[in-house]
Short mmCIF file of C-alpha atoms and ligand atoms in Angstrom, two decimals:
data_model
loop_
_atom_site.label_atom_id
_atom_site.label_comp_id
_atom_site.label_asym_id
_atom_site.label_seq_id
_atom_site.Cartn_x
_atom_site.Cartn_y
_atom_site.Cartn_z
CA UNK A 4 -20.77 -41.33 11.40
CA UNK A 5 -18.36 -44.17 11.05
CA UNK A 6 -16.61 -44.59 15.24
CA UNK A 7 -12.93 -45.06 14.26
CA UNK A 8 -13.88 -41.26 11.88
CA UNK A 9 -15.42 -39.91 14.85
CA UNK A 10 -12.88 -40.46 17.17
CA UNK A 11 -10.59 -39.01 13.65
CA UNK A 12 -12.37 -35.56 13.81
CA UNK A 13 -11.81 -35.51 18.01
CA UNK A 14 -8.13 -36.01 17.79
CA UNK A 15 -7.31 -33.94 14.90
CA UNK A 16 -9.75 -30.84 16.90
CA UNK A 17 -7.70 -31.56 19.83
CA UNK A 18 -4.51 -31.04 17.81
CA UNK A 19 -5.79 -27.92 16.60
CA UNK A 20 -5.77 -28.97 12.84
CA UNK A 21 -8.95 -27.41 11.48
CA UNK A 22 -8.39 -27.84 8.12
CA UNK A 23 -7.58 -31.66 8.68
CA UNK A 24 -11.10 -32.13 9.80
CA UNK A 25 -12.91 -30.11 7.11
CA UNK A 26 -10.41 -31.60 4.19
CA UNK A 27 -9.60 -35.09 5.03
CA UNK A 28 -12.64 -36.90 2.79
CA UNK A 29 -13.01 -35.67 0.00
CA UNK A 30 -8.35 -34.69 -0.46
CA UNK A 31 -8.43 -38.92 1.04
CA UNK A 32 -11.22 -39.30 -2.25
CA UNK A 33 -9.38 -37.19 -4.88
CA UNK A 34 -5.66 -39.21 -3.56
CA UNK A 35 -7.41 -42.40 -4.08
CA UNK A 36 -8.92 -41.14 -7.61
CA UNK A 37 -5.00 -39.78 -8.39
CA UNK A 38 -3.47 -42.72 -7.06
CA UNK A 39 -0.94 -40.90 -4.30
CA UNK A 40 0.98 -41.76 -2.10
CA UNK A 41 -0.17 -41.88 1.98
CA UNK A 42 2.83 -39.36 2.12
CA UNK A 43 2.21 -37.08 -0.72
CA UNK A 44 -1.64 -37.32 0.97
CA UNK A 45 -0.41 -35.69 4.44
CA UNK A 46 1.90 -33.24 2.54
CA UNK A 47 -1.54 -31.80 0.95
CA UNK A 48 -3.53 -32.08 3.93
CA UNK A 49 -0.56 -30.59 5.65
CA UNK A 50 -0.17 -27.53 2.52
CA UNK A 51 -3.76 -26.68 3.47
CA UNK A 52 -3.59 -26.60 7.23
CA UNK A 53 -0.77 -23.65 6.67
CA UNK A 54 -1.77 -22.04 4.24
CA UNK A 55 -5.69 -20.74 6.54
CA UNK A 56 -3.98 -20.40 9.35
CA UNK A 57 -1.54 -17.94 7.27
CA UNK A 58 -4.62 -16.23 6.02
CA UNK A 59 -6.55 -16.51 9.56
CA UNK A 60 -3.42 -14.24 10.80
CA UNK A 61 -3.60 -11.55 8.02
CA UNK A 62 -6.90 -11.62 8.50
CA UNK A 63 -6.74 -11.32 12.31
CA UNK A 64 -3.47 -8.77 11.92
CA UNK A 65 -6.33 -5.94 9.21
CA UNK A 66 -8.93 -6.32 12.69
CA UNK A 67 -6.32 -5.57 15.25
CA UNK A 68 -4.58 -2.34 12.56
CA UNK A 69 -8.36 -1.16 12.56
CA UNK A 70 -8.73 0.65 9.47
CA UNK A 71 -10.97 3.50 8.67
CA UNK A 72 -11.77 2.59 5.42
CA UNK A 73 -10.16 -0.68 3.74
CA UNK A 74 -7.78 0.76 1.08
CA UNK A 75 -5.04 -1.11 -1.46
CA UNK A 76 -2.32 0.45 -3.51
CA UNK A 77 -3.72 -1.85 -6.31
CA UNK A 78 -6.76 0.17 -6.91
CA UNK A 79 -3.73 3.38 -6.45
CA UNK A 80 -4.29 5.37 -9.78
CA UNK A 81 -0.04 6.93 -9.91
CA UNK A 82 -0.96 8.07 -13.06
CA UNK A 83 -3.26 10.65 -11.46
CA UNK A 84 -0.40 11.49 -9.41
CA UNK A 85 2.59 11.89 -11.59
CA UNK A 86 4.94 13.37 -8.93
CA UNK A 87 4.29 10.13 -6.78
CA UNK A 88 6.75 7.77 -8.01
CA UNK A 89 4.65 3.83 -8.49
CA UNK A 90 7.86 2.35 -7.76
CA UNK A 91 9.93 4.26 -4.82
CA UNK A 92 6.29 3.07 -3.26
CA UNK A 93 5.48 0.38 -4.38
CA UNK A 94 9.62 -1.15 -2.39
CA UNK A 95 8.57 0.71 0.52
CA UNK A 96 5.60 -1.57 0.43
CA UNK A 97 7.93 -4.28 0.16
CA UNK A 98 8.44 -3.38 4.07
CA UNK A 99 12.11 -3.06 4.35
CA UNK A 100 11.42 0.82 6.67
CA UNK A 101 8.99 -1.10 9.02
CA UNK A 102 12.52 -3.33 9.87
CA UNK A 103 14.43 -0.57 10.35
CA UNK A 104 11.91 1.56 11.93
CA UNK A 105 12.13 4.76 9.51
CA UNK A 106 9.53 7.14 9.51
CA UNK A 107 7.20 8.25 6.57
CA UNK A 108 5.89 11.72 5.80
CA UNK A 109 3.32 11.95 3.42
CA UNK A 110 2.20 15.61 2.77
CA UNK A 111 0.47 17.26 0.91
CA UNK A 112 -3.04 18.98 0.61
CA UNK A 113 -6.65 17.13 1.25
CA UNK A 114 -8.09 15.34 -1.44
CA UNK A 115 -4.27 14.10 -2.95
CA UNK A 116 -4.33 10.14 -2.01
CA UNK A 117 -2.29 10.40 1.24
CA UNK A 118 -4.51 8.16 3.75
CA UNK A 119 -4.91 5.86 0.77
CA UNK A 120 -1.59 5.72 0.19
CA UNK A 121 -0.43 5.21 3.96
CA UNK A 122 -3.78 2.71 4.55
CA UNK A 123 -2.12 0.27 1.22
CA UNK A 124 1.59 -0.03 2.97
CA UNK A 125 -0.44 -0.71 5.79
CA UNK A 126 -1.99 -3.43 4.68
CA UNK A 127 0.44 -4.54 2.86
CA UNK A 128 2.34 -4.35 6.08
CA UNK A 129 0.14 -6.80 7.48
CA UNK A 130 0.18 -9.16 4.35
CA UNK A 131 3.62 -9.09 5.80
CA UNK A 132 2.68 -10.30 9.41
CA UNK A 133 3.65 -7.04 11.02
CA UNK A 134 1.51 -5.63 13.67
CA UNK A 135 0.12 -2.89 12.39
CA UNK A 136 -2.07 -0.11 13.98
CA UNK A 137 -3.97 2.44 12.47
CA UNK A 138 -5.05 5.65 14.48
CA UNK A 139 -6.08 9.78 12.80
CA UNK A 140 -3.77 11.80 14.85
CA UNK A 141 -6.74 13.44 16.89
CA UNK A 142 -8.33 10.08 17.81
CA UNK A 143 -5.09 8.84 19.31
CA UNK A 144 -4.52 12.25 20.91
CA UNK A 145 -7.56 11.66 23.02
CA UNK A 146 -6.51 8.11 23.39
CA UNK A 147 -3.60 9.44 25.73
CA UNK A 148 -5.70 11.92 27.65
CA UNK A 149 -7.85 9.46 28.62
CA UNK A 150 -5.09 6.99 29.30
CA UNK A 151 -3.85 9.70 31.22
CA UNK A 152 -6.92 10.42 33.18
CA UNK A 153 -7.59 7.13 34.12
CA UNK A 154 -3.96 6.71 35.10
CA UNK A 155 -2.61 4.20 32.50
CA UNK A 156 -0.04 6.11 30.42
CA UNK A 157 2.31 3.91 30.50
CA UNK A 158 -0.14 1.14 29.93
CA UNK A 159 -1.16 2.38 27.06
CA UNK A 160 2.25 3.64 25.26
CA UNK A 161 3.87 -0.03 26.33
CA UNK A 162 0.43 -1.63 24.10
CA UNK A 163 1.35 0.93 20.83
CA UNK A 164 5.10 0.00 21.29
CA UNK A 165 4.33 -3.28 20.96
CA UNK A 166 3.33 -2.46 17.45
CA UNK A 167 5.61 -2.93 14.23
CA UNK A 168 3.48 -0.23 12.24
CA UNK A 169 1.96 2.61 13.67
CA UNK A 170 -0.20 5.02 11.19
CA UNK A 171 -0.85 8.84 12.04
CA UNK A 172 -3.29 10.00 9.45
CA UNK A 173 -4.41 13.43 9.04
CA UNK A 174 -1.74 15.55 11.39
CA UNK A 175 -2.65 19.22 11.57
CA UNK A 176 -6.35 18.75 10.81
CA UNK A 177 -7.08 19.94 14.46
CA UNK A 178 -4.34 21.83 16.67
CA UNK A 179 -4.19 19.54 19.71
CA UNK A 180 -4.62 21.28 23.92
CA UNK A 181 -0.83 21.85 24.99
CA UNK A 182 -1.34 18.54 26.89
CA UNK A 183 -2.41 17.14 24.17
CA UNK A 184 0.19 18.11 22.18
CA UNK A 185 2.89 16.94 24.40
CA UNK A 186 1.54 13.37 24.88
CA UNK A 187 1.44 12.83 21.15
CA UNK A 188 4.93 14.48 21.22
CA UNK A 189 6.71 12.13 23.79
CA UNK A 190 4.61 8.96 22.56
CA UNK A 191 6.45 9.63 19.28
CA UNK A 192 9.66 10.27 21.05
CA UNK A 193 9.33 6.48 22.45
CA UNK A 194 8.19 5.31 19.77
CA UNK A 195 11.59 6.47 17.54
CA UNK A 196 13.42 3.83 16.58
CA UNK A 197 11.86 1.25 17.53
CA UNK A 198 8.47 1.41 16.04
CA UNK A 199 7.93 2.37 12.39
CA UNK A 200 5.32 5.30 11.75
CA UNK A 201 4.14 6.76 8.67
CA UNK A 202 2.63 10.14 8.97
CA UNK A 203 -0.12 11.99 7.00
CA UNK A 204 0.09 15.77 7.37
CA UNK A 205 -1.41 18.72 4.91
CA UNK A 206 1.08 20.90 6.92
CA UNK A 207 4.46 21.96 5.97
CA UNK A 208 7.57 21.54 8.21
CA UNK A 209 7.26 25.22 8.70
CA UNK A 210 4.02 24.98 9.67
CA UNK A 211 4.15 21.52 12.36
CA UNK A 212 3.59 25.33 15.33
CA UNK A 213 0.65 25.44 14.13
CA UNK A 214 -0.20 21.97 15.80
CA UNK A 215 2.20 20.91 18.37
CA UNK A 216 2.08 24.89 20.19
CA UNK A 217 5.27 24.69 22.05
CA UNK A 218 8.39 26.04 19.11
CA UNK A 219 10.83 24.00 20.75
CA UNK A 220 8.74 20.80 21.11
CA UNK A 221 8.06 20.98 17.55
CA UNK A 222 11.50 20.97 16.50
CA UNK A 223 12.28 18.47 18.33
CA UNK A 224 9.80 16.60 17.66
CA UNK A 225 10.71 17.46 13.57
CA UNK A 226 14.32 16.31 14.58
CA UNK A 227 12.96 12.90 15.82
CA UNK A 228 11.06 12.06 12.61
CA UNK A 229 12.10 13.09 10.12
CA UNK A 230 15.69 11.53 10.20
CA UNK A 231 15.71 8.63 8.50
CA UNK A 232 12.30 9.40 7.08
CA UNK A 233 11.54 8.44 3.55
CA UNK A 234 9.08 11.82 2.99
CA UNK A 235 6.57 12.13 -0.39
CA UNK A 236 5.26 15.48 -1.37
CA UNK A 237 2.14 14.75 -2.63
CA UNK A 238 0.84 17.99 -5.00
CA UNK A 239 -1.65 18.86 -7.52
CA UNK A 240 -5.35 19.31 -7.19
CA UNK A 241 -7.73 17.23 -5.40
CA UNK A 242 -8.35 13.43 -6.81
CA UNK A 243 -12.02 13.55 -6.16
CA UNK A 244 -12.89 16.96 -7.31
CA UNK A 245 -10.46 16.48 -10.74
CA UNK A 246 -12.74 13.05 -11.54
CA UNK A 247 -15.61 14.90 -10.79
CA UNK A 248 -14.60 18.17 -13.19
CA UNK A 249 -13.81 14.93 -16.30
CA UNK A 250 -17.19 13.55 -15.59
CA UNK A 251 -18.72 17.10 -16.34
CA UNK A 252 -16.28 17.26 -19.01
CA UNK A 253 -17.60 14.49 -20.74
CA UNK A 254 -21.42 14.76 -19.92
CA UNK A 255 -21.29 18.23 -21.41
CA UNK A 256 -19.85 17.31 -24.35
CA UNK A 257 -22.08 14.45 -24.75
CA UNK A 258 -25.58 16.69 -24.09
CA UNK A 259 -24.09 19.15 -27.36
CA UNK A 260 -23.58 16.01 -29.31
CA UNK A 261 -27.14 15.39 -28.81
CA UNK A 262 -27.93 18.68 -29.93
CA UNK A 263 -26.20 18.80 -32.70
P1 ADP B 329 -6.05 12.18 1.14
O1 ADP B 329 -5.26 11.37 2.36
O2 ADP B 329 -4.46 13.21 1.06
O3 ADP B 329 -6.96 13.67 1.80
P2 ADP B 329 -6.99 10.42 0.36
O4 ADP B 329 -5.98 9.35 0.47
O5 ADP B 329 -8.55 9.80 1.32
O6 ADP B 329 -6.51 12.08 0.05
O7 ADP B 329 -8.42 10.36 -0.86
C1 ADP B 329 -9.59 10.86 -0.96
C2 ADP B 329 -10.52 9.47 -1.07
O8 ADP B 329 -9.70 10.42 -3.61
C3 ADP B 329 -10.78 8.51 -1.70
O9 ADP B 329 -11.26 7.83 -1.75
C4 ADP B 329 -9.24 7.95 -2.19
O10 ADP B 329 -8.78 6.20 -2.36
C5 ADP B 329 -9.52 8.66 -3.45
N1 ADP B 329 -7.51 9.20 -4.06
C6 ADP B 329 -7.19 10.07 -4.13
N2 ADP B 329 -6.10 9.92 -5.04
C7 ADP B 329 -5.97 7.81 -5.62
C8 ADP B 329 -5.37 7.97 -6.61
N3 ADP B 329 -4.26 8.54 -7.37
N4 ADP B 329 -6.34 6.73 -7.55
C9 ADP B 329 -7.37 6.35 -6.91
N5 ADP B 329 -8.36 6.90 -5.60
C10 ADP B 329 -7.36 8.23 -5.64
MG1 MG B 330 -6.29 12.07 4.42
#
């Protein structure tokens, strides 16, 4: 390596321009071949550096969100669930609700794609540079209880309050203890109108009592959550179940034709 090359790479590293280091030689060859100006060459390097930074930022946001399973809205079959208006979901994915700190509530029986849609919306938010954190409701309650026990509840709540979007997946699957539901209620009140929440749940609103125990608290929570909420109801039969049935039907038909 030539001495000037060495110090150039050192400078570029010190200036935190790793994509320059990676590309400056090949781009220089391309630029001279294509007879590009020095400015055009520099612009191409800057473009690459900025694009890489943006990609890194999104990657960090996705890692920070801690999705249990990656799901994209693009892989959701909207044809399979006629009642879920694709246009409305795609509009939500633009992220206006996050700017306004509005909640989204996805209600319906298991297997209809609520977690898929919640993950897809949250992933879209990561791509828009939003700070996102995905929790199963049960895990979040456990984290809250642990934080309370270790006397770091307010630190934990402040940490959650810094996100732009918090997903609360599968609210209602496991009933909470009295302490647990109180902590979750407290957190939701704290985030209300500051941080957007996506809740997925198998419970109709009238059944939320079963999870939170206390009637007054449930009413107060519902009041906060449903005020300004985008509510999407999922109805029908489990997607995977339906797919399995269709597959079996297909196999049955094939076997019949083989026999005949
Ligand atoms: P829910 O949270 O409502 O119980 P999930 O989102 O976990 O349902 O869906 C169960 C599985 O079926 C997941 O693997 C999900 O990706 C898939 N799935 C459900 N509905 C659809 C759909 N309409 N298009 C594509 N995949 C779907
Ligand atoms: Mg789910």
